[in-house]
Coordinates of C-alpha atoms in Angstrom, one line a residue:
Chain G
M27 CA -18.4 76.5 112.1
L28 CA -16.9 79.3 110.1
L29 CA -13.4 80.2 109.7
F30 CA -12.4 83.7 108.8
G31 CA -9.0 85.1 107.9
I32 CA -7.5 88.2 106.3
S33 CA -4.1 88.4 104.7
T34 CA -2.4 91.7 103.9
A35 CA 1.0 90.6 102.5
H36 CA 1.2 93.3 99.8
G37 CA -1.1 95.8 101.1
E38 CA -4.0 94.2 99.3
D39 CA -6.6 92.3 101.3
L40 CA -7.9 88.8 100.6
A41 CA -10.6 87.5 102.8
I42 CA -11.4 83.7 102.7
D43 CA -14.1 81.7 104.2
L44 CA -14.8 78.0 104.2
S45 CA -18.3 76.4 104.6
H46 CA -16.6 74.1 107.2
N47 CA -13.1 74.1 108.6
E48 CA -13.1 70.3 109.0
V49 CA -14.1 67.2 107.1
A50 CA -15.7 64.7 109.6
I51 CA -15.5 61.0 108.6
T52 CA -18.6 59.3 110.0
T53 CA -20.0 55.8 109.4
A54 CA -21.9 57.0 106.4
F55 CA -19.0 59.1 104.9
S56 CA -18.7 58.7 101.2
G57 CA -16.9 61.9 100.2
T58 CA -17.9 65.5 100.7
D59 CA -17.7 69.0 99.1
L60 CA -16.5 72.1 100.9
L61 CA -17.4 75.5 99.6
L62 CA -14.6 78.1 99.7
F63 CA -15.5 81.7 99.1
G64 CA -13.6 84.9 99.4
A65 CA -13.3 88.6 98.5
T66 CA -10.6 91.0 97.4
D67 CA -10.8 94.6 98.5
Q68 CA -10.0 96.3 95.2
N69 CA -12.1 96.4 92.1
K70 CA -9.3 95.3 89.8
K71 CA -9.6 92.3 87.5
S72 CA -7.6 89.5 89.0
D73 CA -7.3 85.7 89.1
I74 CA -7.5 83.3 92.0
I75 CA -5.8 79.9 92.5
V76 CA -6.8 77.6 95.4
V77 CA -4.4 74.8 96.3
V78 CA -5.3 72.1 98.9
R79 CA -2.4 70.1 100.4
G80 CA -2.9 67.1 102.6
P81 CA -0.5 66.1 105.4
K82 CA 2.9 65.1 104.1
G83 CA 4.3 61.6 104.5
K84 CA 6.7 58.9 103.2
E85 CA 5.6 56.9 100.3
I86 CA 7.1 53.8 98.8
V87 CA 6.9 53.2 95.0
R88 CA 7.4 49.6 93.9
H89 CA 8.2 48.4 90.4
K90 CA 7.0 45.0 89.1
E91 CA 9.1 43.0 86.7
H92 CA 8.4 39.9 84.7
V93 CA 10.4 37.2 86.5
M94 CA 9.9 33.6 85.4
G95 CA 6.5 34.3 84.0
L96 CA 5.2 36.1 87.1
W97 CA 4.9 39.8 87.8
I98 CA 7.0 40.4 90.9
N99 CA 7.9 43.6 92.9
S100 CA 11.6 43.9 92.2
G101 CA 12.6 47.5 92.6
E102 CA 11.5 50.2 95.1
M103 CA 12.1 53.8 95.9
E104 CA 11.0 55.8 99.0
F105 CA 10.0 59.4 98.7
V106 CA 9.6 61.9 101.6
G107 CA 7.4 65.0 101.8
V108 CA 4.7 63.5 99.6
P109 CA 1.3 65.1 100.3
D110 CA -1.4 62.5 100.9
F111 CA -3.8 64.6 99.0
Y112 CA -3.5 67.4 96.5
T113 CA -6.0 69.4 94.5
V114 CA -6.1 72.7 92.6
A115 CA -8.8 75.1 91.5
S116 CA -8.3 78.3 89.5
S117 CA -10.3 81.0 87.7
R118 CA -8.4 80.4 84.4
P119 CA -5.9 77.7 83.1
L120 CA -2.8 77.9 85.3
N121 CA -0.4 78.7 82.5
E122 CA -2.5 81.7 81.4
I123 CA -2.3 83.2 84.9
L124 CA 1.3 82.7 86.0
P125 CA 4.6 82.0 84.3
E126 CA 6.0 78.5 84.5
D127 CA 8.9 79.3 86.8
V128 CA 6.5 80.8 89.4
L129 CA 4.2 77.8 89.2
K130 CA 7.2 75.5 89.7
R131 CA 8.5 77.5 92.6
E132 CA 5.1 77.5 94.4
Q133 CA 4.5 73.8 93.4
I134 CA 1.1 74.6 91.9
G135 CA -0.3 71.7 89.8
A136 CA 0.3 68.1 90.8
H137 CA 3.0 67.5 88.2
R138 CA 5.0 70.4 89.6
L139 CA 5.2 68.8 93.1
V140 CA 8.7 68.1 94.3
F141 CA 9.4 65.0 96.3
S142 CA 12.8 64.1 97.4
P143 CA 13.9 60.4 97.2
I144 CA 15.2 59.2 100.5
A145 CA 18.9 59.6 101.0
G146 CA 21.2 56.9 99.7
T147 CA 19.5 56.0 96.5
T148 CA 21.9 54.8 93.8
M149 CA 19.4 55.1 90.9
G150 CA 20.2 57.3 88.0
P151 CA 18.1 60.4 87.3
E152 CA 16.1 58.7 84.5
K153 CA 15.0 55.9 86.7
Q154 CA 14.2 58.3 89.5
A155 CA 12.0 60.3 87.1
A156 CA 10.1 57.1 86.2
Y157 CA 9.4 56.4 89.8
H158 CA 8.4 60.0 90.4
E159 CA 6.0 59.9 87.5
A160 CA 4.6 56.6 88.7
L161 CA 3.9 58.0 92.1
L162 CA 1.8 60.9 90.6
R163 CA 0.0 58.5 88.3
N164 CA -1.0 56.1 91.1
K165 CA -2.1 59.0 93.3
R166 CA -4.3 60.3 90.5
R167 CA -5.7 56.8 89.9
Q168 CA -6.6 56.5 93.6
G169 CA -8.4 59.9 93.3
L170 CA -6.1 61.5 95.8
Y171 CA -4.5 63.9 93.3
A172 CA -7.0 65.7 91.2
T173 CA -6.8 65.0 87.5
D174 CA -8.6 68.2 86.5
I175 CA -8.1 71.8 87.7
G176 CA -11.3 72.9 89.4
D177 CA -13.1 76.1 88.7
V178 CA -13.0 79.3 90.7
T179 CA -15.9 81.5 89.6
F180 CA -16.2 85.2 90.2
V181 CA -19.4 86.9 91.3
G182 CA -18.8 90.4 90.2
V183 CA -15.3 91.8 90.2
N184 CA -14.1 91.0 93.7
L185 CA -16.2 88.1 95.0
F186 CA -15.3 84.5 94.2
R187 CA -16.2 81.0 95.1
T188 CA -15.1 77.4 94.4
T189 CA -16.2 73.9 95.4
L190 CA -13.4 71.6 96.8
H191 CA -14.2 67.9 96.5
F192 CA -12.9 65.3 99.0
P193 CA -13.4 61.7 98.0
A194 CA -14.4 58.8 100.3
A195 CA -10.7 57.7 100.5
V196 CA -9.5 61.1 101.7
P197 CA -6.6 60.6 104.2
V198 CA -7.0 62.0 107.7
G199 CA -4.8 64.7 109.0
D200 CA -4.1 68.5 108.9
Y201 CA -4.7 70.1 105.6
R202 CA -3.5 73.5 104.3
I203 CA -5.5 75.5 101.8
E204 CA -3.6 78.2 100.1
T205 CA -5.3 80.9 98.1
Y206 CA -3.3 83.0 95.7
L207 CA -4.5 86.4 94.4
V208 CA -2.8 86.8 91.0
R209 CA -2.6 89.8 88.7
D210 CA -0.2 90.6 85.7
D211 CA 1.7 87.3 86.0
K212 CA 2.5 88.0 89.7
I213 CA 1.3 86.7 93.0
V214 CA -0.1 89.7 94.7
T215 CA -1.3 88.1 97.9
R216 CA -1.2 84.7 99.4
H217 CA -3.6 83.5 102.1
E218 CA -3.3 80.3 104.1
T219 CA -6.1 78.4 105.9
E220 CA -5.9 75.3 108.0
M221 CA -8.4 72.5 107.8
R222 CA -8.7 69.1 109.5
V223 CA -9.9 65.8 108.1
H224 CA -10.7 63.4 110.9
K225 CA -12.8 60.5 112.0
I226 CA -15.5 61.2 114.5
G227 CA -17.9 59.1 116.6
V228 CA -17.8 55.4 116.3
E229 CA -15.2 55.5 113.6
E230 CA -12.8 57.5 115.7
E231 CA -13.4 55.3 118.8
I232 CA -12.8 52.0 117.0
Y233 CA -9.7 53.3 115.3
N234 CA -8.2 54.7 118.4
F235 CA -9.1 51.6 120.4
A236 CA -7.5 49.4 117.7
H237 CA -4.3 51.4 117.7
Q238 CA -3.9 52.4 121.4
Q239 CA -5.0 49.2 123.1
A240 CA -4.3 46.6 120.4
W241 CA -4.2 43.7 122.8
A242 CA -7.6 44.5 124.3
Y243 CA -9.0 45.2 120.9
G244 CA -7.9 41.8 119.6
I245 CA -9.2 40.0 122.6
L246 CA -12.5 41.8 122.4
A247 CA -12.8 41.0 118.6
I248 CA -12.5 37.3 119.5
I249 CA -15.0 37.5 122.3
V250 CA -17.5 39.2 120.0
A251 CA -16.9 36.6 117.3
G252 CA -17.3 33.8 119.7
L253 CA -20.5 35.1 121.1
A254 CA -21.8 35.7 117.6
G255 CA -21.0 32.1 116.7
W256 CA -22.8 30.8 119.8
V257 CA -25.9 32.9 119.1
A258 CA -25.9 31.7 115.5
N259 CA -25.8 28.1 116.7
A260 CA -28.7 28.7 119.1
I261 CA -30.8 30.2 116.3
F262 CA -29.9 27.3 114.0
R263 CA -31.1 24.7 116.5
K264 CA -34.5 26.3 116.8
A265 CA -34.9 26.8 113.1
Chain Z
M21 CA -25.9 52.3 101.2
Q22 CA -22.2 53.1 101.8
I23 CA -20.5 52.3 105.1
Y24 CA -17.0 53.6 106.0
L25 CA -14.8 50.9 107.5
P26 CA -12.8 52.4 110.4
I27 CA -9.7 50.1 110.0
A28 CA -9.7 49.3 106.3
E29 CA -10.3 53.1 105.7
V30 CA -12.4 52.5 102.7
S31 CA -16.1 53.1 102.0
V32 CA -18.0 50.0 100.9
N33 CA -21.6 49.1 100.0
I34 CA -23.1 47.5 103.0
F35 CA -25.4 45.2 100.9
L36 CA -22.4 44.0 98.8
I37 CA -20.6 42.9 102.0
L38 CA -23.8 41.3 103.5
G39 CA -24.4 39.6 100.1
M40 CA -20.8 38.2 100.0
G41 CA -21.1 37.0 103.5
G42 CA -24.4 35.3 102.6
G43 CA -23.1 33.8 99.4
V44 CA -19.9 32.4 100.9
G45 CA -21.9 31.3 104.0
F46 CA -24.3 29.4 101.7
L47 CA -21.4 27.6 100.1
S48 CA -19.7 26.8 103.4
G49 CA -23.0 25.4 104.7
L50 CA -23.4 23.4 101.5
F51 CA -19.9 21.9 101.5
G52 CA -19.1 22.0 105.2
V53 CA -16.0 24.2 104.6
G54 CA -15.0 27.4 106.3
G55 CA -15.1 29.5 103.2
G56 CA -12.0 31.6 104.1
F57 CA -10.3 30.6 100.9
L58 CA -13.2 32.2 98.9
M59 CA -13.8 35.2 101.2
T60 CA -10.3 36.5 101.5
P61 CA -9.7 36.8 97.7
L62 CA -13.2 38.3 97.3
L63 CA -12.4 41.0 99.9
I64 CA -9.1 41.8 98.2
F65 CA -10.9 41.9 94.9
I66 CA -13.4 44.6 96.1
G67 CA -10.6 46.8 97.3
I68 CA -10.1 45.9 101.0
P69 CA -6.3 46.1 101.7
P70 CA -4.9 42.5 101.6
A71 CA -3.6 42.8 105.2
V72 CA -7.0 43.8 106.5
A73 CA -8.8 41.1 104.4
V74 CA -6.6 38.4 105.8
A75 CA -6.7 39.5 109.5
T76 CA -10.5 40.3 109.4
E77 CA -11.3 37.0 107.8
A78 CA -9.4 35.2 110.6
N79 CA -11.7 37.0 113.1
Q80 CA -14.8 36.0 111.2
I81 CA -13.7 32.3 111.0
V82 CA -13.6 32.3 114.8
A83 CA -17.3 32.9 114.8
S84 CA -18.2 30.4 112.1
S85 CA -16.1 27.7 113.7
V86 CA -17.6 28.3 117.2
S87 CA -21.1 28.0 115.6
G88 CA -20.0 24.8 113.7
V89 CA -18.2 23.1 116.5
L90 CA -21.2 23.3 118.9
A91 CA -23.2 21.0 116.7
H92 CA -20.4 18.5 116.5
W93 CA -19.7 18.7 120.2
K94 CA -23.3 17.6 121.0
R95 CA -22.9 14.5 118.9
G96 CA -19.6 13.7 120.5
N97 CA -17.6 14.2 117.3
V98 CA -14.7 16.2 118.7
D99 CA -11.5 14.5 119.7
V100 CA -10.3 17.0 122.2
K101 CA -7.0 15.4 122.8
M102 CA -6.1 15.3 119.1
G103 CA -7.4 18.8 118.8
V104 CA -5.2 20.1 121.6
M105 CA -2.1 18.4 119.9
L106 CA -3.0 20.0 116.6
L107 CA -3.5 23.3 118.4
I108 CA 0.0 23.3 120.0
G109 CA 1.4 23.0 116.5
G110 CA -1.2 25.5 115.3
V111 CA -0.2 28.2 117.8
I112 CA 3.5 27.8 117.0
G113 CA 2.7 27.9 113.3
S114 CA 0.3 30.9 113.4
T115 CA 2.7 32.9 115.5
L116 CA 5.5 32.1 113.0
G117 CA 3.1 33.0 110.2
V118 CA 2.1 36.4 111.5
W119 CA 5.8 37.2 112.0
L120 CA 6.5 36.1 108.4
F121 CA 3.5 38.2 107.3
T122 CA 4.9 41.3 109.0
I123 CA 8.4 40.8 107.4
L124 CA 7.0 40.1 103.9
K125 CA 4.8 43.2 104.2
E126 CA 7.9 45.3 104.8
L127 CA 9.7 43.7 101.9
G128 CA 6.7 44.5 99.6
Q129 CA 6.2 40.8 98.8
I130 CA 3.1 40.0 100.9
D131 CA 0.6 40.3 98.0
L132 CA 2.7 37.9 95.9
V133 CA 3.1 35.4 98.7
I134 CA -0.6 35.4 99.5
K135 CA -1.5 34.9 95.8
V136 CA 1.1 32.2 95.1
S137 CA 0.1 30.3 98.3
Y138 CA -3.5 30.4 97.1
V139 CA -2.6 29.1 93.6
V140 CA -0.4 26.3 95.0
F141 CA -2.7 25.0 97.7
L142 CA -6.0 25.4 96.0
G143 CA -4.5 23.9 92.8
I144 CA -3.3 20.8 94.7
I145 CA -6.4 20.3 96.9
G146 CA -8.8 21.0 94.0
S147 CA -7.1 18.6 91.6
V148 CA -6.9 15.8 94.2
M149 CA -10.5 16.3 95.3
F150 CA -11.7 16.4 91.7
V151 CA -10.0 13.2 90.6
E152 CA -10.9 11.4 93.8
S153 CA -14.6 12.2 93.8
L154 CA -14.9 11.5 90.0
R155 CA -13.3 8.1 90.7
T156 CA -15.7 7.4 93.6
M157 CA -18.7 8.4 91.5
M158 CA -17.7 5.9 88.7
H159 CA -17.2 3.1 91.1
R160 CA -20.0 3.8 93.5
Q161 CA -22.1 0.8 92.4
K162 CA -19.3 -1.7 92.7
Q163 CA -18.0 -1.1 96.2
A164 CA -18.4 1.0 99.3
A165 CA -15.3 3.1 100.1
P166 CA -13.1 1.1 102.4
R167 CA -12.1 2.7 105.8
R168 CA -8.7 4.0 105.4
R169 CA -6.1 2.5 107.7
V170 CA -2.7 3.9 107.0
H171 CA 0.4 2.0 107.8
N172 CA 3.3 4.0 106.7
W173 CA 6.6 5.6 107.9
M174 CA 4.7 7.6 110.5
H175 CA 4.1 4.6 112.6
G176 CA 7.8 4.2 113.2
L177 CA 8.1 7.6 114.9
P178 CA 8.6 7.9 118.7
L179 CA 6.4 9.8 121.2
K180 CA 3.3 7.6 120.7
M181 CA 0.1 8.6 122.2
R182 CA -3.3 7.1 122.5
F183 CA -6.3 9.0 121.1
H184 CA -9.5 7.2 122.3
R185 CA -12.1 9.1 120.4
S186 CA -10.2 8.6 117.1
R187 CA -9.3 5.0 118.0
L188 CA -5.7 5.6 117.2
Y189 CA -2.3 4.9 118.8
I190 CA 0.2 7.1 116.9
S191 CA 3.2 9.4 117.3
V192 CA 2.3 13.1 118.0
I193 CA 5.0 14.3 115.7
P194 CA 3.0 14.2 112.4
T195 CA 0.0 15.7 114.3
L196 CA 2.1 18.6 115.6
M197 CA 3.6 19.1 112.1
I198 CA 0.2 19.3 110.5
G199 CA -0.7 21.9 113.1
V200 CA 2.3 24.0 112.4
V201 CA 1.8 24.0 108.6
V202 CA -1.9 24.8 108.8
G203 CA -1.1 27.6 111.4
I204 CA 1.4 29.3 109.0
L205 CA -1.1 29.1 106.2
S206 CA -3.9 30.4 108.4
A207 CA -1.9 33.5 109.2
I208 CA -0.6 34.2 105.7
M209 CA -3.7 33.2 103.7
G210 CA -6.5 34.3 106.0
V211 CA -8.1 30.9 106.0
G212 CA -9.1 28.4 108.7
G213 CA -7.2 25.7 106.9
G214 CA -9.9 23.1 107.1
F215 CA -9.4 22.3 103.4
I216 CA -5.9 21.2 104.1
M217 CA -6.4 19.8 107.6
V218 CA -9.4 17.6 106.9
P219 CA -7.6 15.6 104.1
A220 CA -4.4 15.5 106.2
M221 CA -6.3 14.0 109.1
I222 CA -8.0 11.4 107.0
Y223 CA -5.2 10.4 104.7
L224 CA -2.1 11.0 106.9
L225 CA -3.3 10.3 110.4
G226 CA -6.0 7.8 109.5
M227 CA -8.7 9.4 111.7
P228 CA -12.3 8.3 111.3
T229 CA -14.2 10.7 109.1
A230 CA -16.9 11.2 111.7
V231 CA -14.6 13.1 114.2
V232 CA -12.5 14.9 111.6
V233 CA -14.7 17.9 110.9
G234 CA -15.6 18.5 114.5
T235 CA -11.9 18.2 115.7
S236 CA -10.7 20.4 112.8
L237 CA -13.3 23.1 113.7
F238 CA -12.3 22.9 117.4
Q239 CA -8.7 23.5 116.5
I240 CA -9.5 26.2 114.0
I241 CA -11.2 28.4 116.6
F242 CA -8.1 28.7 118.7
V243 CA -5.6 29.1 115.8
T244 CA -7.7 31.9 114.1
A245 CA -8.2 33.5 117.5
N246 CA -4.4 33.6 117.9
V247 CA -4.1 35.0 114.3
T248 CA -6.7 37.7 115.2
I249 CA -4.9 38.9 118.3
L250 CA -1.4 38.8 116.7
Q251 CA -2.7 40.6 113.5
A252 CA -4.4 43.2 115.8
V253 CA -1.2 43.8 117.8
N254 CA 1.4 43.7 115.0
N255 CA -0.4 45.0 112.0
F256 CA -3.5 46.8 113.3
A257 CA -5.4 45.1 110.6
V258 CA -8.5 43.6 112.2
D259 CA -11.7 45.5 111.2
V260 CA -14.5 44.5 113.6
V261 CA -17.1 46.4 111.6
L262 CA -16.3 44.4 108.4
A263 CA -16.1 41.2 110.4
L264 CA -19.6 41.7 111.9
L265 CA -21.1 42.5 108.5
L266 CA -19.6 39.3 107.0
L267 CA -20.8 37.3 110.0
A268 CA -24.4 38.6 109.8
G269 CA -24.6 37.5 106.1
G270 CA -22.7 34.3 106.7
V271 CA -25.0 33.0 109.4
I272 CA -28.1 33.3 107.2
G273 CA -26.3 31.9 104.2
A274 CA -25.0 28.9 106.0
Q275 CA -28.5 27.9 107.1
F276 CA -29.8 27.8 103.5
G277 CA -26.6 26.1 102.4
A278 CA -26.9 23.3 104.9
K279 CA -30.5 22.6 103.8
A280 CA -29.5 22.5 100.1
G281 CA -26.6 20.3 100.9
A282 CA -28.9 17.6 102.4
K283 CA -30.4 17.1 99.0
L284 CA -27.2 16.3 97.2
H285 CA -24.9 13.3 97.2
G286 CA -21.5 13.5 98.9
E287 CA -19.6 12.9 95.7
Q288 CA -21.6 15.4 93.7
L289 CA -20.9 18.0 96.4
R290 CA -17.2 17.2 96.3
V291 CA -17.0 17.5 92.5
L292 CA -18.7 20.9 92.7
L293 CA -16.5 22.1 95.5
A294 CA -13.4 20.9 93.6
V295 CA -14.6 22.9 90.5
M296 CA -15.0 26.0 92.6
V297 CA -11.6 25.6 94.3
L298 CA -10.0 25.2 90.9
G299 CA -11.9 28.2 89.6
V300 CA -10.6 30.5 92.4
C301 CA -7.1 29.0 91.9
G302 CA -7.3 29.7 88.1
K303 CA -8.5 33.3 88.6
I304 CA -5.7 34.2 91.0
G305 CA -3.1 32.4 88.9
F306 CA -4.2 34.2 85.8
D307 CA -3.9 37.6 87.5
L308 CA -0.3 36.8 88.4
L309 CA 0.5 36.0 84.8
I310 CA -1.1 38.9 82.9
T311 CA 0.6 42.2 82.5
P312 CA -0.6 44.5 85.2
V313 CA -2.4 47.8 84.4
D314 CA 0.5 49.7 85.9
V315 CA 3.8 48.0 86.7
F316 CA 4.4 50.6 89.4
S317 CA 2.4 50.6 92.6
I318 CA 2.6 52.8 95.7
G319 CA 2.1 52.4 99.4
P320 CA 2.7 54.3 102.6
V321 CA 5.8 53.5 104.6
G322 CA 5.1 51.7 107.8
G323 CA 1.6 50.8 109.0
H324 CA -1.1 50.2 106.5

């Protein structure tokens, strides 16, 4: 399944193609790689940045404190607009390609992501920053925010490619892949591609069953367990 | 070989899960316990979300209890009337427990409560069992253990009922209370609760040892079934794929465990079990005390 798109924001074309436009989570799923390749229509030396953003959601950050000898969750902060997944690939280090203010504005690089704490927080800016930093750190540890910037490699002057890695724990949902064509400290063209991460086959059926018909699922789980126990007993007796 | 669990949403090694099922099954066959108190912490340890570990283990215990109770049923070692009374308490307790579980999860305190419950209950049970069985081992030559006949404050309570199979005429109030407490623990800790119910039935109610295990298993089937349904409906946390894998390993393990158990003395088994219970208790307690790798943790809002 190939996806093809052309973007002509500044009169300069950027064609992008993905090896697949979906990540299918099957029973044997343990992470996967997608190949992204593209071409520019002019023979000028330029740079490419690819940003993958997962679906946005709410995330709660909890802070443990030492209370009576035990480590207990005692503070929390909720953030909205947190991408479940985030990764970046580029042809050169980001700060050599674009000025910091542009990177910040476009939220390129995990530490430049902006999340807003849910309204009504009474915490001071220093505490908020600590929670914000903790959110990034935990996402990185879970492998959901890339720790390294991936490589975009050029084949000739106007053909490029990169491999995007999705770990086993990749969250399901609609993803956005943004590709930036950069020259002389400026974004020349921006191209956006949609991609979907979803469960298929048995995985999808069990998940949907469990969520849509929770009562039936629970009862069935018990029947299956009861039968399994009965069969086990029958085998025991013969053995 | 990796397998992706649809509800837990993690990828695990299929042989690791089968091996854990087998290992815990062996121990449960050896000691005649459900093994939930070992399996739930192990599942959490390998990265299964705590809510899924607790709910799925409840589902697995349904299977192992059905398998166990059938053998006792044949020998007439199930006091159904007593079981039903415990069950009434158990259904109330487990419903209360799942409700508490859902609230604690929202407050971000469920992990702490699960761990503290483990430390407290395993600590008490393990110590009592250890001391008791060591004492029996020392005095074994001198005297046979006397049949316990309790005469305490419980015999003054109203609502007396006759339990023929257990040869008892006692109030149903302590029976219901034991049911409620075990039901709550079952929902929060992901255990059958046999390790608490069996001593309570012997020492508090004065039931004959022969019918205790069968009756406890009988009651556990229904309480864990209740927990499974409520966890499935309230928390979407039952992973049938994980439950089936644990079960497959558990069945085989229990068979070898029961054979090995026949070769050991009752007291020796109890000392070993006590050491293991205290070991799990110590490990969980230690983790609560040491400084965590990161004092911050994250989680999605709502759902798991």
